[in-house]
Coordinates of C-alpha atoms and ligand atoms in Angstrom, one line a residue:
M75 CA -167.5 64.2 -62.7
K76 CA -167.4 67.4 -61.7
Y77 CA -167.8 69.7 -64.6
I78 CA -171.5 68.4 -65.4
A79 CA -172.6 69.1 -62.5
S80 CA -170.9 72.6 -62.7
G81 CA -171.9 73.0 -66.0
V82 CA -175.5 73.0 -64.6
I83 CA -175.0 75.6 -61.9
C84 CA -172.6 78.0 -64.0
A85 CA -175.5 77.9 -66.6
A86 CA -177.5 80.0 -64.1
L87 CA -174.1 81.4 -62.9
I88 CA -173.7 82.8 -66.0
L89 CA -177.3 84.2 -66.8
A90 CA -176.4 86.7 -63.9
S91 CA -173.1 88.3 -65.4
C92 CA -174.6 88.0 -68.8
S93 CA -176.2 91.4 -68.6
Q94 CA -172.9 93.3 -68.3
P95 CA -171.8 95.3 -71.6
N96 CA -169.5 93.4 -74.0
S97 CA -169.9 89.9 -72.2
T98 CA -172.4 87.1 -74.3
S99 CA -176.3 88.0 -74.1
T100 CA -177.9 84.8 -75.0
A101 CA -179.8 82.5 -72.9
R102 CA -177.8 79.4 -72.1
Q103 CA -178.7 76.2 -72.5
P104 CA -177.6 73.6 -69.5
E105 CA -175.3 70.9 -71.1
D106 CA -175.6 68.3 -72.7
P107 CA -173.6 65.4 -71.4
Q108 CA -174.6 62.3 -73.9
K109 CA -173.3 65.2 -76.9
T110 CA -170.5 65.2 -74.7
A111 CA -169.8 61.6 -75.1
E112 CA -170.8 61.0 -78.0
A113 CA -168.1 63.5 -79.6
L114 CA -165.8 62.2 -76.9
K115 CA -166.0 58.2 -78.6
H116 CA -165.0 59.8 -81.8
F117 CA -162.2 61.3 -80.5
D118 CA -160.7 58.5 -78.9
Q119 CA -161.3 56.9 -82.2
N120 CA -159.6 59.3 -84.1
K121 CA -155.8 58.4 -82.5
F122 CA -154.1 60.8 -84.9
G123 CA -154.4 64.6 -85.3
M124 CA -152.2 67.4 -86.3
F125 CA -151.5 70.3 -84.9
I126 CA -150.5 73.8 -86.4
H127 CA -148.8 76.6 -84.2
W128 CA -148.7 79.3 -86.7
G129 CA -148.2 83.3 -86.4
L130 CA -146.4 86.6 -86.2
Y131 CA -143.6 84.6 -84.1
A132 CA -142.8 82.6 -87.6
I133 CA -141.9 86.5 -89.3
P134 CA -139.1 85.9 -86.5
A135 CA -138.3 82.4 -86.5
G136 CA -136.3 81.8 -83.3
E137 CA -133.8 84.9 -84.1
W138 CA -134.3 88.7 -82.6
K139 CA -132.6 91.5 -84.2
G140 CA -129.2 89.3 -85.3
K141 CA -129.3 86.9 -82.2
Y142 CA -130.6 83.2 -81.7
V143 CA -133.2 83.3 -79.6
R144 CA -133.4 79.7 -77.7
G145 CA -136.4 78.0 -76.8
I146 CA -139.8 77.7 -78.2
G147 CA -140.6 79.5 -81.4
E148 CA -143.6 81.0 -80.5
W149 CA -142.4 82.2 -77.2
I150 CA -140.0 84.8 -78.8
M151 CA -141.8 87.8 -77.5
F152 CA -141.8 86.9 -74.0
R153 CA -138.2 85.9 -74.1
E154 CA -137.0 89.0 -75.3
K155 CA -138.9 91.0 -73.6
I156 CA -140.4 92.6 -76.5
P157 CA -142.9 95.3 -76.4
V158 CA -146.2 95.3 -77.6
A159 CA -145.1 98.6 -80.1
E160 CA -142.6 96.6 -81.7
Y161 CA -144.1 93.1 -81.8
S162 CA -147.4 94.7 -83.4
K163 CA -145.1 95.8 -87.0
L164 CA -144.5 92.1 -87.8
A165 CA -148.5 92.3 -88.9
G166 CA -147.4 94.5 -91.5
E167 CA -145.3 92.6 -92.8
F168 CA -146.8 89.1 -92.1
N169 CA -148.4 87.8 -96.2
P170 CA -148.8 84.1 -96.4
V171 CA -149.4 84.3 -100.2
K172 CA -148.1 80.4 -100.3
F173 CA -150.8 79.8 -98.0
S174 CA -153.4 76.6 -99.2
G175 CA -155.9 75.4 -97.1
A176 CA -156.1 72.1 -99.9
E177 CA -152.5 71.8 -99.4
W178 CA -152.1 71.7 -95.3
S179 CA -155.3 69.5 -94.9
Q180 CA -154.3 67.4 -97.6
L181 CA -150.8 67.0 -96.0
A182 CA -153.1 66.1 -92.4
K183 CA -154.9 63.8 -94.4
D184 CA -151.9 61.8 -96.4
A185 CA -151.2 61.7 -93.0
G186 CA -153.3 59.4 -92.1
M187 CA -154.3 62.3 -89.4
K188 CA -157.9 62.0 -88.4
Y189 CA -158.2 65.9 -86.8
L190 CA -156.4 69.5 -87.4
V191 CA -156.0 71.6 -84.5
I192 CA -155.1 75.4 -84.7
T193 CA -153.3 78.6 -83.4
S194 CA -156.8 81.3 -83.8
K195 CA -155.2 83.7 -81.5
H196 CA -152.1 82.0 -79.2
H197 CA -149.9 83.8 -76.0
D198 CA -148.4 86.6 -78.4
G199 CA -152.1 87.4 -78.8
F200 CA -153.0 88.0 -82.4
A201 CA -155.9 86.5 -83.9
M202 CA -155.1 84.8 -87.0
F203 CA -158.9 84.7 -87.9
A204 CA -161.2 87.0 -88.6
S205 CA -161.6 89.3 -84.8
K206 CA -164.5 92.6 -84.5
A207 CA -163.3 92.1 -80.5
S208 CA -159.8 92.7 -81.9
K209 CA -158.0 94.7 -84.6
Y210 CA -155.1 92.8 -83.9
N211 CA -156.0 89.7 -86.8
I212 CA -154.9 89.2 -89.5
V213 CA -157.5 90.8 -92.1
D214 CA -157.2 93.9 -90.2
A215 CA -154.0 94.5 -90.1
T216 CA -151.7 92.4 -92.5
P217 CA -151.1 93.4 -96.0
Y218 CA -152.7 89.7 -96.8
A219 CA -156.1 90.8 -95.0
K220 CA -158.1 87.5 -95.9
D221 CA -159.0 84.5 -93.2
P222 CA -156.9 81.8 -93.9
M223 CA -159.3 79.7 -90.9
K224 CA -161.9 79.9 -93.5
E225 CA -161.0 78.2 -95.8
L226 CA -158.4 75.9 -93.8
S227 CA -162.2 74.4 -91.7
A228 CA -163.5 74.3 -95.6
A229 CA -160.9 72.2 -97.2
C230 CA -160.8 69.9 -93.8
A231 CA -164.3 69.2 -93.7
E232 CA -164.6 68.9 -97.6
R233 CA -162.4 65.8 -96.1
G234 CA -163.5 65.2 -93.6
L235 CA -161.4 65.5 -91.2
D236 CA -162.5 66.7 -87.7
F237 CA -161.0 70.8 -86.8
G238 CA -160.8 72.6 -84.6
F239 CA -159.1 75.6 -82.5
Y240 CA -156.7 76.4 -79.8
Y241 CA -157.2 79.5 -78.3
S242 CA -154.7 81.2 -75.3
Q243 CA -156.9 82.2 -72.8
D244 CA -155.6 83.8 -70.5
Q245 CA -152.1 84.7 -71.1
D246 CA -152.1 87.2 -73.8
W247 CA -148.8 89.5 -74.1
H248 CA -150.3 92.1 -75.9
E249 CA -153.4 92.6 -73.8
A250 CA -152.7 95.4 -70.7
N251 CA -155.0 92.6 -69.0
G252 CA -154.5 90.0 -69.9
R253 CA -151.7 87.7 -67.8
G254 CA -147.9 87.4 -69.0
N255 CA -146.6 91.2 -70.1
N256 CA -145.2 92.9 -67.4
W257 CA -142.9 95.1 -69.4
D258 CA -144.8 96.9 -71.2
F259 CA -148.2 96.0 -68.4
P260 CA -146.5 96.0 -65.0
E261 CA -149.5 97.3 -62.8
K262 CA -152.4 94.8 -62.1
R263 CA -153.8 92.9 -64.0
D264 CA -158.2 92.9 -64.2
A265 CA -157.8 89.6 -65.7
Q266 CA -162.2 89.9 -66.1
V267 CA -162.2 93.1 -68.2
Y268 CA -159.6 91.3 -70.8
L269 CA -162.0 87.8 -70.3
E270 CA -165.2 90.1 -71.4
G271 CA -163.9 92.7 -73.6
K272 CA -161.7 89.7 -76.2
V273 CA -162.0 86.4 -74.5
F274 CA -165.5 86.0 -74.9
P275 CA -165.9 88.0 -78.1
Q276 CA -163.2 85.3 -79.6
I277 CA -164.7 82.8 -78.6
R278 CA -168.4 83.7 -79.5
E279 CA -166.3 84.0 -83.4
I280 CA -164.5 80.8 -83.4
L281 CA -167.7 78.8 -82.9
T282 CA -169.9 80.8 -84.5
Q283 CA -167.2 81.5 -88.1
Y284 CA -166.7 77.8 -89.1
G285 CA -169.6 75.4 -88.5
K286 CA -168.6 73.0 -86.5
L287 CA -165.5 72.4 -84.2
S288 CA -164.9 69.4 -83.2
L289 CA -162.6 71.2 -79.6
I290 CA -161.2 74.1 -78.7
W291 CA -157.5 73.6 -77.0
F292 CA -157.0 76.5 -74.4
D293 CA -153.9 76.4 -73.0
T294 CA -151.8 77.5 -70.2
P295 CA -154.6 77.8 -67.3
G296 CA -152.6 79.9 -64.8
L297 CA -154.9 83.2 -63.1
L298 CA -158.9 82.5 -64.4
S299 CA -160.8 81.5 -61.7
D300 CA -162.9 78.8 -61.4
Q301 CA -165.9 80.6 -62.5
Q302 CA -164.4 82.2 -65.3
T303 CA -163.5 78.8 -66.6
A304 CA -167.3 77.6 -66.1
D305 CA -168.6 80.5 -68.3
L306 CA -166.0 80.0 -70.3
R307 CA -166.5 76.1 -71.0
A308 CA -170.5 77.1 -70.4
M309 CA -170.3 79.5 -73.4
V310 CA -168.4 76.9 -75.5
K311 CA -171.0 74.2 -74.9
S312 CA -174.0 76.2 -75.4
L313 CA -173.0 77.5 -78.6
Q314 CA -171.7 73.4 -79.3
P315 CA -173.0 71.3 -77.7
S316 CA -170.5 69.2 -79.2
C317 CA -167.1 70.9 -79.0
L318 CA -164.8 69.3 -77.5
I319 CA -162.5 70.7 -74.0
N320 CA -159.7 70.0 -73.4
S321 CA -157.8 69.6 -69.7
R322 CA -155.7 73.1 -70.8
I323 CA -158.9 75.1 -69.6
G324 CA -158.2 75.0 -65.7
H325 CA -160.3 73.8 -62.4
D326 CA -161.0 70.7 -63.5
R327 CA -163.3 71.5 -65.8
G328 CA -161.9 69.2 -69.4
D329 CA -163.8 66.7 -70.8
Y330 CA -160.4 65.1 -71.5
A331 CA -157.1 65.3 -70.6
Q332 CA -153.7 66.6 -72.1
T333 CA -150.6 65.1 -70.7
G334 CA -147.1 67.0 -70.7
D335 CA -146.0 67.7 -74.2
N336 CA -144.2 65.0 -75.4
A337 CA -145.5 63.8 -72.4
I338 CA -146.5 59.8 -72.4
P339 CA -147.3 57.9 -69.4
I340 CA -144.6 54.8 -68.7
Q341 CA -148.1 52.4 -68.0
V342 CA -151.6 52.0 -69.9
Y343 CA -153.0 55.2 -68.9
T344 CA -156.9 54.1 -68.5
K345 CA -158.0 56.0 -64.7
D346 CA -158.7 59.4 -66.0
G347 CA -160.2 58.8 -69.0
K348 CA -159.1 60.2 -72.5
W349 CA -156.6 61.8 -73.3
E350 CA -154.1 63.1 -75.6
V351 CA -150.3 63.8 -75.9
P352 CA -149.1 66.7 -78.2
A353 CA -145.8 66.3 -79.8
T354 CA -143.2 68.2 -82.0
L355 CA -142.0 67.5 -84.3
N356 CA -138.3 69.3 -83.7
D357 CA -138.3 70.9 -80.8
T358 CA -139.8 73.7 -81.4
W359 CA -144.6 74.7 -82.1
G360 CA -143.4 77.8 -83.7
Y361 CA -142.0 77.9 -87.0
K362 CA -138.2 78.4 -86.4
K363 CA -135.2 78.3 -89.6
N364 CA -133.0 76.9 -87.6
D365 CA -134.0 73.7 -84.9
Q366 CA -133.8 70.6 -88.0
H367 CA -134.0 68.5 -84.9
W368 CA -136.1 66.0 -86.7
K369 CA -138.0 63.0 -85.1
D370 CA -137.4 60.2 -87.2
P371 CA -140.8 58.4 -88.1
R372 CA -139.3 55.5 -86.4
D373 CA -139.4 57.1 -84.0
L374 CA -142.8 58.8 -84.3
I375 CA -144.3 55.4 -85.7
G376 CA -143.3 53.9 -83.1
K377 CA -144.7 56.5 -80.8
L378 CA -147.7 56.9 -82.2
A379 CA -148.1 53.2 -81.3
D380 CA -146.9 52.9 -77.8
I381 CA -149.9 56.0 -77.2
V382 CA -152.8 54.0 -78.7
S383 CA -151.9 51.4 -77.3
K384 CA -151.5 53.0 -73.6
G385 CA -154.7 54.9 -74.2
G386 CA -153.7 58.1 -76.1
N387 CA -154.0 60.2 -79.3
Y388 CA -151.2 62.2 -80.9
L389 CA -151.5 65.7 -81.8
L390 CA -148.6 66.3 -84.6
N391 CA -147.3 69.4 -84.4
V392 CA -146.3 71.7 -87.8
G393 CA -145.0 74.9 -88.1
P394 CA -146.5 76.8 -91.6
T395 CA -143.5 79.4 -91.8
A396 CA -144.4 83.0 -92.3
E397 CA -145.5 82.3 -95.9
G398 CA -147.4 79.2 -95.6
V399 CA -145.7 77.1 -96.4
I400 CA -145.2 73.6 -94.2
P401 CA -141.5 72.8 -93.5
P402 CA -140.5 70.3 -96.5
A403 CA -139.1 67.7 -94.0
S404 CA -142.3 68.5 -92.1
Q405 CA -144.0 66.9 -94.9
D406 CA -141.7 64.4 -95.9
I407 CA -142.4 63.3 -92.1
L408 CA -146.1 63.6 -92.9
R409 CA -146.6 61.5 -95.7
T410 CA -143.9 58.2 -94.2
I411 CA -146.0 57.9 -92.1
G412 CA -149.1 57.7 -93.8
K413 CA -147.3 55.4 -95.9
W414 CA -147.4 53.3 -92.8
L415 CA -150.2 54.0 -91.6
D416 CA -152.0 53.0 -95.5
V417 CA -150.8 49.5 -94.5
N418 CA -151.2 49.4 -90.7
G419 CA -154.5 50.9 -89.8
E420 CA -156.8 48.9 -88.5
S421 CA -153.6 48.4 -86.1
I422 CA -154.2 52.2 -84.7
Y423 CA -157.8 53.6 -85.2
G424 CA -160.8 52.2 -83.2
T425 CA -158.7 50.0 -81.6
N426 CA -159.2 49.6 -77.6
P427 CA -155.9 50.0 -75.3
S428 CA -153.3 46.9 -74.3
P429 CA -155.4 44.6 -71.6
M430 CA -151.5 44.3 -70.8
N431 CA -148.9 46.4 -69.0
I432 CA -145.7 47.6 -70.5
R433 CA -142.4 45.5 -69.6
D434 CA -139.8 46.4 -72.0
I435 CA -139.6 47.9 -75.7
T436 CA -140.1 45.0 -77.7
W437 CA -143.5 45.6 -78.8
R438 CA -146.9 47.4 -77.1
V439 CA -150.5 46.2 -78.0
T440 CA -153.7 47.9 -79.3
T441 CA -156.9 45.5 -79.5
K442 CA -160.4 45.2 -81.1
P443 CA -162.4 42.6 -80.1
G444 CA -161.5 39.3 -81.0
K445 CA -157.7 40.7 -82.4
L446 CA -155.0 41.5 -80.9
Y447 CA -152.3 43.8 -82.4
F448 CA -149.0 42.8 -81.3
H449 CA -146.6 46.4 -83.0
I450 CA -143.2 45.1 -82.5
L451 CA -140.9 48.1 -82.2
N452 CA -137.5 46.3 -81.9
W453 CA -136.8 43.4 -83.4
P454 CA -136.8 40.3 -80.8
G455 CA -135.0 37.7 -83.2
A456 CA -136.0 33.9 -83.8
R457 CA -138.5 34.0 -81.6
M458 CA -141.1 36.9 -79.5
R459 CA -142.6 35.1 -76.1
V460 CA -145.6 36.9 -74.9
D461 CA -146.1 35.6 -71.8
G462 CA -149.5 35.9 -69.7
L463 CA -152.1 35.5 -72.7
E464 CA -153.1 32.6 -71.4
S465 CA -156.2 32.9 -74.8
E466 CA -156.3 30.9 -77.4
V467 CA -154.9 31.9 -80.6
K468 CA -156.2 30.9 -83.4
R469 CA -154.3 32.4 -86.2
A470 CA -151.8 34.7 -85.8
Y471 CA -151.0 36.8 -89.4
W472 CA -149.0 39.7 -91.5
L473 CA -150.5 42.9 -91.0
T474 CA -148.1 43.5 -94.3
G475 CA -148.1 40.8 -97.1
G476 CA -151.1 39.1 -94.7
A477 CA -148.7 35.8 -94.1
A478 CA -149.7 33.0 -91.7
V479 CA -147.1 33.6 -88.3
P480 CA -146.5 30.7 -86.6
I481 CA -147.9 30.0 -83.3
K482 CA -147.2 28.3 -80.2
K483 CA -148.5 27.2 -76.2
A484 CA -145.7 28.2 -74.3
G485 CA -145.3 28.2 -69.9
N486 CA -148.4 31.1 -69.8
G487 CA -148.3 32.3 -73.0
I488 CA -147.6 32.4 -77.0
E489 CA -144.5 32.2 -78.5
F490 CA -144.6 33.0 -82.4
T491 CA -142.2 32.3 -84.2
L492 CA -140.5 35.0 -86.7
P493 CA -138.7 36.1 -89.5
A494 CA -134.9 36.7 -89.8
K495 CA -135.8 40.4 -90.2
A496 CA -138.4 42.5 -89.3
V497 CA -141.0 42.3 -92.1
D498 CA -141.4 46.7 -91.5
P499 CA -139.0 48.5 -91.3
Y500 CA -140.7 50.9 -88.8
D501 CA -143.1 48.6 -87.1
S502 CA -144.0 45.5 -87.7
V503 CA -148.0 44.7 -86.3
L504 CA -148.6 40.8 -86.4
V505 CA -152.6 40.1 -85.9
A506 CA -153.0 37.5 -83.0
E507 CA -156.9 36.1 -83.5
I508 CA -157.8 34.4 -80.4
D509 CA -160.7 32.3 -78.9
G510 CA -164.0 34.9 -78.0
D511 CA -164.1 38.6 -77.3
A512 CA -161.5 40.3 -75.2
P513 CA -158.4 38.5 -74.2
K514 CA -157.3 36.3 -70.9
I515 CA -154.8 38.0 -69.3
A516 CA -152.8 36.4 -66.7
A517 CA -152.1 37.4 -63.1
G518 CA -149.1 40.4 -63.1
Y519 CA -149.8 40.8 -66.6
G520 CA -153.1 43.3 -67.0
A521 CA -153.3 46.6 -67.7
D522 CA -153.7 48.0 -64.6
E523 CA -150.9 46.3 -62.9
V524 CA -147.7 47.2 -62.2
P525 CA -144.8 44.8 -63.1
A526 CA -142.2 44.7 -59.6
K527 CA -139.3 45.5 -61.7
L528 CA -139.9 48.1 -65.1
D529 CA -137.6 48.9 -67.3
L530 CA -137.7 52.2 -67.9
Y531 CA -136.0 52.6 -71.4
A532 CA -134.5 55.7 -72.5
W533 CA -137.3 54.8 -75.6
V534 CA -139.9 55.7 -73.2
G535 CA -139.2 59.3 -71.6
H536 CA -139.1 62.0 -73.3
L537 CA -136.2 63.0 -75.0
R538 CA -135.7 66.4 -73.5
G539 CA -133.2 69.5 -75.4
E540 CA -132.0 70.3 -78.1
E541 CA -128.4 67.9 -78.2
I542 CA -130.0 65.3 -77.3
R543 CA -130.5 62.1 -79.0
Y544 CA -131.4 58.2 -79.3
D545 CA -129.2 55.8 -81.6
W546 CA -132.0 52.7 -81.8
A547 CA -128.6 50.2 -82.4
T548 CA -127.8 50.7 -78.5
Q549 CA -131.4 51.3 -77.6
S550 CA -129.6 54.8 -76.1
A551 CA -129.8 58.1 -75.4
S552 CA -126.8 60.4 -75.7
G553 CA -126.1 64.5 -75.9
F554 CA -126.9 65.2 -72.2
K555 CA -125.9 68.4 -72.8
K556 CA -126.1 71.2 -70.0
F557 CA -127.1 75.2 -70.6
E558 CA -127.6 77.7 -68.2
N559 CA -129.7 76.6 -65.3
A560 CA -130.9 73.6 -67.3
S561 CA -129.8 70.3 -68.9
N562 CA -130.8 67.8 -71.6
A563 CA -132.6 65.2 -69.7
L564 CA -134.7 61.9 -70.2
V565 CA -137.9 62.4 -68.5
Y566 CA -140.6 59.7 -67.3
F567 CA -144.3 61.1 -66.8
P568 CA -145.2 58.1 -64.3
Y569 CA -148.4 59.1 -64.1
K570 CA -150.2 57.2 -60.9
A571 CA -148.0 54.0 -61.3
L572 CA -146.0 53.9 -59.2
D573 CA -146.2 54.8 -55.4
G574 CA -143.7 53.9 -52.6
D575 CA -139.6 53.4 -52.6
Y576 CA -138.0 51.8 -55.4
D577 CA -134.1 50.2 -56.0
V578 CA -132.5 52.3 -58.4
E579 CA -130.3 50.8 -61.3
V580 CA -129.4 52.9 -64.2
T581 CA -127.8 50.4 -67.1
Y582 CA -124.8 52.7 -69.1
S583 CA -122.1 53.0 -71.4
C584 CA -119.2 55.1 -71.0
A585 CA -116.1 56.3 -73.2
N586 CA -112.7 55.7 -69.8
D587 CA -112.1 59.5 -70.1
A588 CA -115.0 61.0 -69.8
A589 CA -116.3 59.1 -66.1
G590 CA -116.7 60.5 -63.1
G591 CA -118.8 62.9 -64.5
K592 CA -122.4 63.1 -61.8
F593 CA -125.7 61.4 -62.6
Q594 CA -129.1 62.3 -60.4
I595 CA -132.8 60.9 -61.3
V596 CA -135.2 62.8 -59.6
A597 CA -139.2 62.3 -58.8
G598 CA -141.2 64.7 -59.1
R599 CA -142.9 68.0 -60.1
R600 CA -142.3 71.3 -60.8
G601 CA -142.2 74.2 -58.6
A602 CA -142.1 71.9 -55.8
N603 CA -140.3 70.3 -53.2
P604 CA -138.8 66.1 -54.6
D605 CA -140.2 63.2 -53.6
G606 CA -137.3 61.7 -54.5
R607 CA -133.5 62.2 -55.3
V608 CA -130.4 60.3 -56.3
E609 CA -127.2 60.7 -57.1
G610 CA -124.2 58.6 -58.4
T611 CA -120.7 59.3 -60.1
I612 CA -120.7 57.6 -64.1
E613 CA -117.9 55.0 -64.3
K614 CA -115.6 54.2 -66.1
T615 CA -116.7 51.8 -68.6
G616 CA -114.5 51.1 -72.1
N617 CA -117.4 51.7 -73.6
Q618 CA -119.4 48.5 -72.5
F619 CA -123.4 49.0 -71.4
V620 CA -123.1 47.6 -67.5
T621 CA -125.5 48.1 -65.1
R622 CA -125.4 49.2 -61.6
K623 CA -127.2 50.0 -58.1
A624 CA -128.3 53.9 -57.9
G625 CA -129.5 54.0 -54.7
R626 CA -133.5 54.2 -53.7
L627 CA -135.6 56.7 -55.3
T628 CA -139.0 57.8 -53.4
V629 CA -142.0 58.0 -56.0
R630 CA -145.4 59.4 -55.4
P631 CA -148.8 59.0 -57.5
Q632 CA -148.7 62.8 -57.8
T633 CA -144.9 62.7 -59.2
G634 CA -145.6 64.1 -62.4
Q635 CA -141.9 63.9 -63.3
I636 CA -138.8 61.2 -63.1
I637 CA -135.8 62.9 -64.8
F638 CA -132.5 61.7 -65.4
D639 CA -129.6 63.9 -66.1
L640 CA -126.6 64.3 -65.9
L641 CA -125.0 67.4 -64.1
D642 CA -121.5 68.4 -65.1
D643 CA -120.2 68.7 -69.0
K644 CA -118.6 65.6 -69.5
S645 CA -121.6 63.7 -70.5
A646 CA -120.4 63.9 -74.0
A647 CA -120.0 60.1 -74.2
V648 CA -122.2 58.9 -71.9
K649 CA -125.2 57.0 -73.1
I650 CA -127.9 55.8 -71.8
R651 CA -129.7 53.7 -71.7
K652 CA -132.8 52.7 -68.9
I653 CA -133.0 53.1 -65.4
T654 CA -134.8 50.4 -63.9
L655 CA -136.8 50.2 -61.1
S656 CA -137.4 46.7 -58.5
R657 CA -140.2 48.1 -55.9
A658 CA -138.6 47.3 -52.9
S659 CA -139.1 45.1 -50.5
S660 CA -139.0 47.0 -46.4
Ligands
JFZ981 C1 -147.5 75.3 -73.7 C2 -147.7 76.3 -74.5 O1 -147.1 77.6 -74.0 C3 -146.5 76.5 -76.4 O2 -146.8 77.5 -76.7 C4 -147.2 75.4 -76.8 O3 -148.2 76.4 -77.2 C5 -147.7 74.0 -76.3 C6 -148.4 73.1 -76.6 O4 -148.4 74.6 -74.9 O5 -147.2 74.7 -73.4 C7 -146.9 74.4 -72.6 C8 -148.1 73.9 -71.0 C9 -148.3 73.4 -71.0 C10 -146.8 71.9 -70.4 C11 -146.1 72.4 -71.4 C12 -146.1 73.3 -72.3 N1 -147.6 71.6 -69.7 O6 -148.0 71.0 -69.4 O7 -146.4 70.2 -69.6

């Protein structure tokens, strides 16, 4: 592992840079990899956390000078190119009198979350904590004049919740030498000046003022050098050796991987160690008053099971108002998830990922020694056959109610007899007790193998955009509206699971009068030439779901995303159920 070795080396290098003014002054201990490994193990067992994006951007709340601003709320300063002189006046209005660390942390607890991560400083540069390093902070610059992070961190500790800070280490639109603001600061930046003047001192503050930090969540590494990043890492580990660092510190120097936002890998993803999916409850991180595009608790509970079955953690965001209130809709959703976890938590916390590869959206599986937890997300009818499970199943029962589930051998697997209707409206968990600790899985079904034919259901993808919707009854996505230079889209994350040429089929329905529009599927990375692309025409289907061949798509291990979208606006009546990739024989 790169970071461990470099951690030791850079400890020495840092001593040299420490002699500069404003830099950190104490000699650093080399890293203790054992402490990091223990912290990672604990983090892995947590599975579910609360993300909080809270800052000055909660005042405009998605609107600037009477105009609605598209996109994520905390980016409003950047989108509207708001001068520092103007944006910083928001601090004079920031007075979150309704903030309560007890209420926020209790909500996380009620939701079944085990850790909490809050923005200490986002890209706008404003510190939401008491900072001597910059006057631009909540104690010195607002009428509130208190440090909410003191109260929140203490309330978390009281409730046994792990606590961590988000910190934007490179982008800082308030600083001439921070990255991102070229409307106020067109001249060339000197990142080192910014790091020493603000980032290093503030990192020291957040690591010393709030007790134990379970992690620091860095973001958008951008242009910092490898050395600067190594210095940042060494500083964190020297002050709190057990504090984890996410991969968005940059230069491969994190302890665990961050997926993209709302980006869940299509297959079991264990090769690169621990990972976490940050996700929104609507379409924004920071509060936006008009964003009512709330995700369905069924979707979120299913995603939690999906992510945990693939080896990840789920970090689910709330965006409190400028008064300090978490939107009631967010609270309701989170408490619904918490009620499900009260009964079914055993199948989530401390579990191991699926021993089997992913074939469709009927179920996901998590495990503990001697037990398989089948999360049934789409009710399959009177029977559920699990092909490829060769273990002897001694007994099966529902986590809800505990009633026994009849089992019999079938083919190379097991068949379960199910009641007519789902046992739980969100995710019915069936526990199968097997002979021995580890399940026996038939060749071709293992988690490290990818099925030759892969059904990528719409539910597995990220539904990108404010208009796109998922419908459980028809298992399809619709609302592929175009806007400006982008479009609502269905985005899949292969994460190295695919490599080669695939024959593509699309399963969709379309009203006859809306037919004739073009769709495209692009496999690629942001800012690079696509690895593969197919295009096709949506045909009349009389509102019936049909499966049509779409051509051949090349996907490479480095392909970040497979994106489905519609190229024109004839899309209102098109419903996309799935894309099927079959490995081409030639
Ligand atoms: C970043 C921030 O810019 C954003 O405001 C928010 O805090 C979010 C959690 O993180 O946005 C990103 C960063 C990385 C990716 C996507 C959005 N990514 O790698 O896909």
